[in-house]
Amino acid sequence: MSNMSEEKMLFSSPLSSSSFYSLMAPEGEKRSRRRRKKVKASDDGGGGSGGEGRKRRLTDAQAKFLEMNFGEERKLESGRKVQLATELGLDPKQVAVWFQNRRARWKNKQLEDEYLKLKSLHDANLVDKCHLENEVLKLKKRLSESEEEIKRLSGCSSGGVAGGGGGEGASPSSSSTNTYQPAVLGEFGVEGEDLMYETEYTFSNYIMDWGYLL
DNA sequence: TTGTGTTTTATTGCCTCC
DNA sequence: GGAGGCAATAAAACACAA
């Protein structure tokens, strides 16, 4: 009776193996198998120790012992299987089945752990992204303030500061307005409909680069 | 007590390897 | 071709709320 709760501690997983797989497995990966009519466990036993053809739970001690062995090696050589079976008073087939099922649970657990790890990584990345986007907004604001300032100054002194550096290939006469954008576009060759996206991408890169440099 | 959900044990069918 | 592994699944055993 009480062994269930203890085993639960050992094996517990939020989803049963079959349901977890049906959730996780990509559709195409499922091999189609004919559904069969299960033959009822007959009186021929199967269980050497069993006798009646009923499903028998392993005792606590048996389960613990198998668990210990599983900790040492996940697969059994046939000699070891027979040895374990004799020691536990079980049918070698039962031992084999136990290991098979245990491997399935173990694999399931691995998948679950990996999923959780990736999920937390993903969450952390989302937070990071959010911070970076905030930073982009701030920088954009500063940029437009600077542009305003430049405009204001170049409005005062006619034809003075204009072009400021211009950058390679940007002819001083090519643009009558003195916005920052043409310089950025000239430098990174951004053009066409993805202008906005590309510009933002550039900013993000800048920020990330800064992050590395700092 | 019973209905329901979960876990464990066992079977089946397919696949791979030797 | 047989042994053994795996995925899918059935069904018994169990837990637990109502």
PDB file of C-alpha atoms (C1' of nucleotides) in Angstrom:
ATOM      1  CA  MET A   1       0.000   0.000   0.000  1.00  0.00           C
ATOM      2  CA  SER A   2       2.504   2.566   1.111  1.00  0.00           C
ATOM      3  CA  ASN A   3       5.044   1.556  -1.452  1.00  0.00           C
ATOM      4  CA  MET A   4       3.112   3.424  -4.123  1.00  0.00           C
ATOM      5  CA  SER A   5       3.739   6.785  -2.583  1.00  0.00           C
ATOM      6  CA  GLU A   6       7.397   6.048  -2.229  1.00  0.00           C
ATOM      7  CA  GLU A   7       7.682   4.904  -5.788  1.00  0.00           C
ATOM      8  CA  LYS A   8       5.832   7.977  -6.858  1.00  0.00           C
ATOM      9  CA  MET A   9       8.591  10.012  -5.313  1.00  0.00           C
ATOM     10  CA  LEU A  10      11.084   8.151  -7.408  1.00  0.00           C
ATOM     11  CA  PHE A  11       9.284   8.123 -10.692  1.00  0.00           C
ATOM     12  CA  SER A  12       6.848  10.934 -10.536  1.00  0.00           C
ATOM     13  CA  SER A  13       6.332  12.896 -13.688  1.00  0.00           C
ATOM     14  CA  PRO A  14       3.499  15.242 -14.526  1.00  0.00           C
ATOM     15  CA  LEU A  15       2.518  13.300 -17.582  1.00  0.00           C
ATOM     16  CA  SER A  16       2.370   9.617 -18.118  1.00  0.00           C
ATOM     17  CA  SER A  17       4.890   8.424 -20.646  1.00  0.00           C
ATOM     18  CA  SER A  18       2.383   7.769 -23.370  1.00  0.00           C
ATOM     19  CA  SER A  19       0.603  11.072 -23.020  1.00  0.00           C
ATOM     20  CA  PHE A  20       3.854  12.964 -22.860  1.00  0.00           C
ATOM     21  CA  TYR A  21       5.059  11.366 -26.045  1.00  0.00           C
ATOM     22  CA  SER A  22       1.839  12.041 -27.842  1.00  0.00           C
ATOM     23  CA  LEU A  23       2.242  15.672 -26.909  1.00  0.00           C
ATOM     24  CA  MET A  24       5.892  15.933 -27.773  1.00  0.00           C
ATOM     25  CA  ALA A  25       6.329  13.704 -30.769  1.00  0.00           C
ATOM     26  CA  PRO A  26       6.105  15.437 -34.106  1.00  0.00           C
ATOM     27  CA  GLU A  27       3.179  14.203 -36.123  1.00  0.00           C
ATOM     28  CA  GLY A  28       5.221  12.733 -38.910  1.00  0.00           C
ATOM     29  CA  GLU A  29       7.469  10.839 -36.596  1.00  0.00           C
ATOM     30  CA  LYS A  30       4.799   8.566 -35.283  1.00  0.00           C
ATOM     31  CA  ARG A  31       5.024   5.202 -36.841  1.00  0.00           C
ATOM     32  CA  SER A  32       1.653   3.852 -37.618  1.00  0.00           C
ATOM     33  CA  ARG A  33       1.026   0.633 -35.859  1.00  0.00           C
ATOM     34  CA  ARG A  34      -1.892  -1.627 -36.188  1.00  0.00           C
ATOM     35  CA  ARG A  35      -3.966  -1.626 -33.100  1.00  0.00           C
ATOM     36  CA  ARG A  36      -4.123  -5.068 -31.697  1.00  0.00           C
ATOM     37  CA  LYS A  37      -6.467  -6.914 -29.477  1.00  0.00           C
ATOM     38  CA  LYS A  38      -4.612  -7.586 -26.311  1.00  0.00           C
ATOM     39  CA  VAL A  39      -4.371 -11.219 -25.334  1.00  0.00           C
ATOM     40  CA  LYS A  40      -5.275 -11.507 -21.705  1.00  0.00           C
ATOM     41  CA  ALA A  41      -2.392 -12.653 -19.550  1.00  0.00           C
ATOM     42  CA  SER A  42      -3.012 -16.335 -19.414  1.00  0.00           C
ATOM     43  CA  ASP A  43      -2.440 -18.951 -16.799  1.00  0.00           C
ATOM     44  CA  ASP A  44       0.769 -20.073 -18.367  1.00  0.00           C
ATOM     45  CA  GLY A  45       2.020 -17.276 -16.237  1.00  0.00           C
ATOM     46  CA  GLY A  46       4.918 -15.554 -17.764  1.00  0.00           C
ATOM     47  CA  GLY A  47       5.864 -14.781 -14.212  1.00  0.00           C
ATOM     48  CA  GLY A  48       8.027 -17.530 -12.900  1.00  0.00           C
ATOM     49  CA  SER A  49       7.166 -16.510  -9.418  1.00  0.00           C
ATOM     50  CA  GLY A  50       3.682 -15.518 -10.257  1.00  0.00           C
ATOM     51  CA  GLY A  51       1.575 -18.470 -11.052  1.00  0.00           C
ATOM     52  CA  GLU A  52      -1.819 -16.920 -11.804  1.00  0.00           C
ATOM     53  CA  GLY A  53      -1.797 -14.783 -14.883  1.00  0.00           C
ATOM     54  CA  ARG A  54      -2.264 -11.569 -12.996  1.00  0.00           C
ATOM     55  CA  LYS A  55      -0.107  -8.528 -13.098  1.00  0.00           C
ATOM     56  CA  ARG A  56       2.043  -8.503 -10.041  1.00  0.00           C
ATOM     57  CA  ARG A  57       3.701  -5.505  -8.541  1.00  0.00           C
ATOM     58  CA  LEU A  58       7.250  -5.851  -7.477  1.00  0.00           C
ATOM     59  CA  THR A  59       7.930  -5.523  -3.801  1.00  0.00           C
ATOM     60  CA  ASP A  60       9.648  -2.485  -2.435  1.00  0.00           C
ATOM     61  CA  ALA A  61      12.870  -4.345  -2.006  1.00  0.00           C
ATOM     62  CA  GLN A  62      12.779  -5.766  -5.513  1.00  0.00           C
ATOM     63  CA  ALA A  63      12.094  -2.376  -7.011  1.00  0.00           C
ATOM     64  CA  LYS A  64      14.863  -0.768  -4.993  1.00  0.00           C
ATOM     65  CA  PHE A  65      17.312  -3.415  -6.003  1.00  0.00           C
ATOM     66  CA  LEU A  66      16.444  -3.048  -9.658  1.00  0.00           C
ATOM     67  CA  GLU A  67      16.670   0.701  -9.305  1.00  0.00           C
ATOM     68  CA  MET A  68      20.147   0.360  -7.862  1.00  0.00           C
ATOM     69  CA  ASN A  69      21.214  -1.780 -10.759  1.00  0.00           C
ATOM     70  CA  PHE A  70      19.685   0.597 -13.229  1.00  0.00           C
ATOM     71  CA  GLY A  71      21.747   3.354 -11.670  1.00  0.00           C
ATOM     72  CA  GLU A  72      24.851   1.376 -12.481  1.00  0.00           C
ATOM     73  CA  GLU A  73      23.929   0.261 -15.966  1.00  0.00           C
ATOM     74  CA  ARG A  74      20.922   1.117 -18.069  1.00  0.00           C
ATOM     75  CA  LYS A  75      21.120  -1.970 -20.210  1.00  0.00           C
ATOM     76  CA  LEU A  76      21.432  -5.530 -19.130  1.00  0.00           C
ATOM     77  CA  GLU A  77      23.559  -8.243 -20.594  1.00  0.00           C
ATOM     78  CA  SER A  78      21.614 -11.457 -20.691  1.00  0.00           C
ATOM     79  CA  GLY A  79      23.845 -13.077 -18.099  1.00  0.00           C
ATOM     80  CA  ARG A  80      23.265 -10.220 -15.713  1.00  0.00           C
ATOM     81  CA  LYS A  81      19.569 -10.356 -16.392  1.00  0.00           C
ATOM     82  CA  VAL A  82      19.377 -14.003 -15.392  1.00  0.00           C
ATOM     83  CA  GLN A  83      21.511 -13.331 -12.343  1.00  0.00           C
ATOM     84  CA  LEU A  84      19.281 -10.476 -11.213  1.00  0.00           C
ATOM     85  CA  ALA A  85      16.200 -12.535 -11.822  1.00  0.00           C
ATOM     86  CA  THR A  86      17.521 -15.374  -9.699  1.00  0.00           C
ATOM     87  CA  GLU A  87      18.514 -13.026  -6.925  1.00  0.00           C
ATOM     88  CA  LEU A  88      15.097 -11.438  -6.893  1.00  0.00           C
ATOM     89  CA  GLY A  89      13.099 -14.565  -7.508  1.00  0.00           C
ATOM     90  CA  LEU A  90      11.659 -13.169 -10.703  1.00  0.00           C
ATOM     91  CA  ASP A  91      11.360 -14.308 -14.250  1.00  0.00           C
ATOM     92  CA  PRO A  92      14.231 -12.996 -16.387  1.00  0.00           C
ATOM     93  CA  LYS A  93      11.608 -11.658 -18.730  1.00  0.00           C
ATOM     94  CA  GLN A  94      10.167  -9.581 -15.906  1.00  0.00           C
ATOM     95  CA  VAL A  95      13.565  -8.117 -15.256  1.00  0.00           C
ATOM     96  CA  ALA A  96      13.994  -7.338 -18.923  1.00  0.00           C
ATOM     97  CA  VAL A  97      10.578  -5.697 -19.056  1.00  0.00           C
ATOM     98  CA  TRP A  98      11.314  -3.693 -15.944  1.00  0.00           C
ATOM     99  CA  PHE A  99      14.514  -2.369 -17.465  1.00  0.00           C
ATOM    100  CA  GLN A 100      12.760  -1.607 -20.713  1.00  0.00           C
ATOM    101  CA  ASN A 101      10.065   0.387 -18.970  1.00  0.00           C
ATOM    102  CA  ARG A 102      12.573   2.053 -16.724  1.00  0.00           C
ATOM    103  CA  ARG A 103      14.594   3.210 -19.731  1.00  0.00           C
ATOM    104  CA  ALA A 104      11.439   4.648 -21.229  1.00  0.00           C
ATOM    105  CA  ARG A 105      10.724   6.592 -18.046  1.00  0.00           C
ATOM    106  CA  TRP A 106      14.297   7.741 -17.853  1.00  0.00           C
ATOM    107  CA  LYS A 107      14.255   8.968 -21.422  1.00  0.00           C
ATOM    108  CA  ASN A 108      11.005  10.706 -20.774  1.00  0.00           C
ATOM    109  CA  LYS A 109      12.484  12.453 -17.775  1.00  0.00           C
ATOM    110  CA  GLN A 110      15.503  13.519 -19.795  1.00  0.00           C
ATOM    111  CA  LEU A 111      13.237  15.045 -22.408  1.00  0.00           C
ATOM    112  CA  GLU A 112      11.263  16.840 -19.773  1.00  0.00           C
ATOM    113  CA  ASP A 113      14.391  18.233 -18.141  1.00  0.00           C
ATOM    114  CA  GLU A 114      15.719  19.375 -21.467  1.00  0.00           C
ATOM    115  CA  TYR A 115      12.436  21.036 -22.255  1.00  0.00           C
ATOM    116  CA  LEU A 116      12.473  22.915 -18.965  1.00  0.00           C
ATOM    117  CA  LYS A 117      16.056  23.979 -19.507  1.00  0.00           C
ATOM    118  CA  LEU A 118      15.312  25.299 -22.973  1.00  0.00           C
ATOM    119  CA  LYS A 119      12.203  27.007 -21.716  1.00  0.00           C
ATOM    120  CA  SER A 120      14.022  28.911 -19.024  1.00  0.00           C
ATOM    121  CA  LEU A 121      16.691  29.841 -21.536  1.00  0.00           C
ATOM    122  CA  HIS A 122      14.004  31.109 -23.832  1.00  0.00           C
ATOM    123  CA  ASP A 123      12.387  33.109 -21.051  1.00  0.00           C
ATOM    124  CA  ALA A 124      15.699  34.680 -20.174  1.00  0.00           C
ATOM    125  CA  ASN A 125      16.199  35.599 -23.806  1.00  0.00           C
ATOM    126  CA  LEU A 126      12.802  37.238 -23.892  1.00  0.00           C
ATOM    127  CA  VAL A 127      13.689  39.402 -20.923  1.00  0.00           C
ATOM    128  CA  ASP A 128      16.957  40.262 -22.568  1.00  0.00           C
ATOM    129  CA  LYS A 129      15.196  41.189 -25.763  1.00  0.00           C
ATOM    130  CA  CYS A 130      12.835  43.403 -23.865  1.00  0.00           C
ATOM    131  CA  HIS A 131      15.716  45.262 -22.271  1.00  0.00           C
ATOM    132  CA  LEU A 132      17.414  45.691 -25.595  1.00  0.00           C
ATOM    133  CA  GLU A 133      14.267  47.039 -27.176  1.00  0.00           C
ATOM    134  CA  ASN A 134      13.949  49.564 -24.395  1.00  0.00           C
ATOM    135  CA  GLU A 135      17.497  50.593 -24.986  1.00  0.00           C
ATOM    136  CA  VAL A 136      16.786  50.982 -28.684  1.00  0.00           C
ATOM    137  CA  LEU A 137      13.868  53.236 -27.914  1.00  0.00           C
ATOM    138  CA  LYS A 138      15.974  55.401 -25.666  1.00  0.00           C
ATOM    139  CA  LEU A 139      18.735  55.663 -28.228  1.00  0.00           C
ATOM    140  CA  LYS A 140      16.272  56.484 -30.976  1.00  0.00           C
ATOM    141  CA  LYS A 141      14.911  59.251 -28.861  1.00  0.00           C
ATOM    142  CA  ARG A 142      18.382  60.616 -28.255  1.00  0.00           C
ATOM    143  CA  LEU A 143      19.151  60.371 -31.928  1.00  0.00           C
ATOM    144  CA  SER A 144      16.154  62.363 -32.984  1.00  0.00           C
ATOM    145  CA  GLU A 145      16.933  64.971 -30.352  1.00  0.00           C
ATOM    146  CA  SER A 146      20.429  65.268 -31.761  1.00  0.00           C
ATOM    147  CA  GLU A 147      19.050  65.597 -35.256  1.00  0.00           C
ATOM    148  CA  GLU A 148      16.796  68.356 -34.133  1.00  0.00           C
ATOM    149  CA  GLU A 149      19.736  70.088 -32.569  1.00  0.00           C
ATOM    150  CA  ILE A 150      21.781  69.766 -35.759  1.00  0.00           C
ATOM    151  CA  LYS A 151      18.916  71.129 -37.797  1.00  0.00           C
ATOM    152  CA  ARG A 152      18.535  74.003 -35.459  1.00  0.00           C
ATOM    153  CA  LEU A 153      22.238  74.837 -35.571  1.00  0.00           C
ATOM    154  CA  SER A 154      22.552  74.501 -39.341  1.00  0.00           C
ATOM    155  CA  GLY A 155      19.534  76.741 -39.669  1.00  0.00           C
ATOM    156  CA  CYS A 156      21.415  79.436 -37.787  1.00  0.00           C
ATOM    157  CA  SER A 157      24.731  79.352 -39.621  1.00  0.00           C
ATOM    158  CA  SER A 158      23.924  78.953 -43.308  1.00  0.00           C
ATOM    159  CA  GLY A 159      25.827  76.096 -44.976  1.00  0.00           C
ATOM    160  CA  GLY A 160      28.264  75.576 -42.137  1.00  0.00           C
ATOM    161  CA  VAL A 161      28.255  72.182 -40.450  1.00  0.00           C
ATOM    162  CA  ALA A 162      26.257  70.396 -43.131  1.00  0.00           C
ATOM    163  CA  GLY A 163      27.415  66.944 -44.074  1.00  0.00           C
ATOM    164  CA  GLY A 164      29.387  66.676 -40.892  1.00  0.00           C
ATOM    165  CA  GLY A 165      31.373  63.684 -42.098  1.00  0.00           C
ATOM    166  CA  GLY A 166      29.159  62.579 -44.864  1.00  0.00           C
ATOM    167  CA  GLY A 167      30.713  59.181 -44.861  1.00  0.00           C
ATOM    168  CA  GLU A 168      32.224  57.322 -47.735  1.00  0.00           C
ATOM    169  CA  GLY A 169      30.437  57.661 -51.023  1.00  0.00           C
ATOM    170  CA  ALA A 170      27.958  60.179 -49.743  1.00  0.00           C
ATOM    171  CA  SER A 171      28.347  63.212 -51.890  1.00  0.00           C
ATOM    172  CA  PRO A 172      27.834  66.455 -50.040  1.00  0.00           C
ATOM    173  CA  SER A 173      25.429  67.660 -52.686  1.00  0.00           C
ATOM    174  CA  SER A 174      23.386  64.486 -52.893  1.00  0.00           C
ATOM    175  CA  SER A 175      20.974  65.484 -50.204  1.00  0.00           C
ATOM    176  CA  SER A 176      19.525  68.822 -49.450  1.00  0.00           C
ATOM    177  CA  THR A 177      18.310  67.815 -45.977  1.00  0.00           C
ATOM    178  CA  ASN A 178      20.679  67.165 -43.200  1.00  0.00           C
ATOM    179  CA  THR A 179      19.126  64.166 -41.470  1.00  0.00           C
ATOM    180  CA  TYR A 180      21.169  61.379 -39.979  1.00  0.00           C
ATOM    181  CA  GLN A 181      19.376  58.636 -41.819  1.00  0.00           C
ATOM    182  CA  PRO A 182      21.063  58.993 -45.228  1.00  0.00           C
ATOM    183  CA  ALA A 183      24.413  58.527 -43.592  1.00  0.00           C
ATOM    184  CA  VAL A 184      23.255  55.346 -41.905  1.00  0.00           C
ATOM    185  CA  LEU A 185      21.737  54.061 -45.108  1.00  0.00           C
ATOM    186  CA  GLY A 186      24.838  54.936 -47.042  1.00  0.00           C
ATOM    187  CA  GLU A 187      27.042  53.144 -44.625  1.00  0.00           C
ATOM    188  CA  PHE A 188      25.043  49.916 -44.474  1.00  0.00           C
ATOM    189  CA  GLY A 189      23.617  49.891 -47.932  1.00  0.00           C
ATOM    190  CA  VAL A 190      20.068  49.627 -46.661  1.00  0.00           C
ATOM    191  CA  GLU A 191      17.412  50.330 -49.143  1.00  0.00           C
ATOM    192  CA  GLY A 192      13.942  49.390 -50.255  1.00  0.00           C
ATOM    193  CA  GLU A 193      10.908  48.292 -48.321  1.00  0.00           C
ATOM    194  CA  ASP A 194      12.692  46.730 -45.365  1.00  0.00           C
ATOM    195  CA  LEU A 195      14.146  50.061 -44.444  1.00  0.00           C
ATOM    196  CA  MET A 196      12.598  50.276 -41.021  1.00  0.00           C
ATOM    197  CA  TYR A 197      13.392  46.735 -40.069  1.00  0.00           C
ATOM    198  CA  GLU A 198      16.919  46.923 -41.296  1.00  0.00           C
ATOM    199  CA  THR A 199      17.530  50.157 -39.478  1.00  0.00           C
ATOM    200  CA  GLU A 200      16.310  48.643 -36.223  1.00  0.00           C
ATOM    201  CA  TYR A 201      18.426  45.615 -36.742  1.00  0.00           C
ATOM    202  CA  THR A 202      21.449  47.787 -37.127  1.00  0.00           C
ATOM    203  CA  PHE A 203      20.685  49.544 -33.912  1.00  0.00           C
ATOM    204  CA  SER A 204      20.312  46.283 -32.064  1.00  0.00           C
ATOM    205  CA  ASN A 205      23.636  45.142 -33.374  1.00  0.00           C
ATOM    206  CA  TYR A 206      25.238  48.331 -32.265  1.00  0.00           C
ATOM    207  CA  ILE A 207      23.873  47.934 -28.816  1.00  0.00           C
ATOM    208  CA  MET A 208      24.935  44.347 -28.602  1.00  0.00           C
ATOM    209  CA  ASP A 209      28.403  45.295 -29.765  1.00  0.00           C
ATOM    210  CA  TRP A 210      28.554  47.947 -27.135  1.00  0.00           C
ATOM    211  CA  GLY A 211      27.518  45.412 -24.604  1.00  0.00           C
ATOM    212  CA  TYR A 212      30.453  43.259 -25.554  1.00  0.00           C
ATOM    213  CA  LEU A 213      32.840  46.156 -25.480  1.00  0.00           C
ATOM    214  CA  LEU A 214      31.752  47.397 -22.057  1.00  0.00           C
TER     215      LEU A 214
ATOM    216  C1'  DT B   1     -18.164   3.505  -2.494  1.00  0.00           C
ATOM    217  C1'  DT B   2     -17.243   4.910  -6.808  1.00  0.00           C
ATOM    218  C1'  DG B   3     -15.491   7.422 -10.623  1.00  0.00           C
ATOM    219  C1'  DT B   4     -11.355   9.165 -12.435  1.00  0.00           C
ATOM    220  C1'  DG B   5      -6.600   9.992 -13.137  1.00  0.00           C
ATOM    221  C1'  DT B   6      -1.843   8.192 -12.669  1.00  0.00           C
ATOM    222  C1'  DT B   7       1.665   4.695 -12.384  1.00  0.00           C
ATOM    223  C1'  DT B   8       3.401   0.219 -13.212  1.00  0.00           C
ATOM    224  C1'  DT B   9       3.667  -4.124 -15.520  1.00  0.00           C
ATOM    225  C1'  DA B  10       3.130  -6.565 -19.657  1.00  0.00           C
ATOM    226  C1'  DT B  11       2.280  -7.303 -24.720  1.00  0.00           C
ATOM    227  C1'  DT B  12       2.696  -6.367 -29.582  1.00  0.00           C
ATOM    228  C1'  DG B  13       4.807  -5.094 -33.754  1.00  0.00           C
ATOM    229  C1'  DC B  14       8.483  -3.092 -35.999  1.00  0.00           C
ATOM    230  C1'  DC B  15      13.425  -2.260 -36.557  1.00  0.00           C
ATOM    231  C1'  DT B  16      18.419  -3.016 -36.236  1.00  0.00           C
ATOM    232  C1'  DC B  17      22.395  -5.608 -35.562  1.00  0.00           C
ATOM    233  C1'  DC B  18      25.198  -9.575 -35.592  1.00  0.00           C
TER     234       DC B  18
ATOM    235  C1'  DG C   1      16.786 -15.447 -38.639  1.00  0.00           C
ATOM    236  C1'  DG C   2      16.941 -14.758 -33.898  1.00  0.00           C
ATOM    237  C1'  DA C   3      17.862 -11.651 -30.019  1.00  0.00           C
ATOM    238  C1'  DG C   4      17.153  -7.471 -28.133  1.00  0.00           C
ATOM    239  C1'  DG C   5      15.661  -2.595 -28.232  1.00  0.00           C
ATOM    240  C1'  DC C   6      12.043   0.747 -28.687  1.00  0.00           C
ATOM    241  C1'  DA C   7       7.422   3.009 -29.315  1.00  0.00           C
ATOM    242  C1'  DA C   8       2.792   2.416 -28.605  1.00  0.00           C
ATOM    243  C1'  DT C   9      -0.582   0.641 -26.045  1.00  0.00           C
ATOM    244  C1'  DA C  10      -3.527  -2.358 -22.868  1.00  0.00           C
ATOM    245  C1'  DA C  11      -4.764  -3.318 -18.524  1.00  0.00           C
ATOM    246  C1'  DA C  12      -4.017  -4.075 -13.601  1.00  0.00           C
ATOM    247  C1'  DA C  13      -2.952  -1.686  -9.422  1.00  0.00           C
ATOM    248  C1'  DC C  14      -3.188   2.139  -6.949  1.00  0.00           C
ATOM    249  C1'  DA C  15      -4.375   7.072  -5.094  1.00  0.00           C
ATOM    250  C1'  DC C  16      -7.647  10.243  -4.059  1.00  0.00           C
ATOM    251  C1'  DA C  17     -11.457  13.460  -4.281  1.00  0.00           C
ATOM    252  C1'  DA C  18     -16.380  13.791  -4.035  1.00  0.00           C
TER     253       DA C  18
END
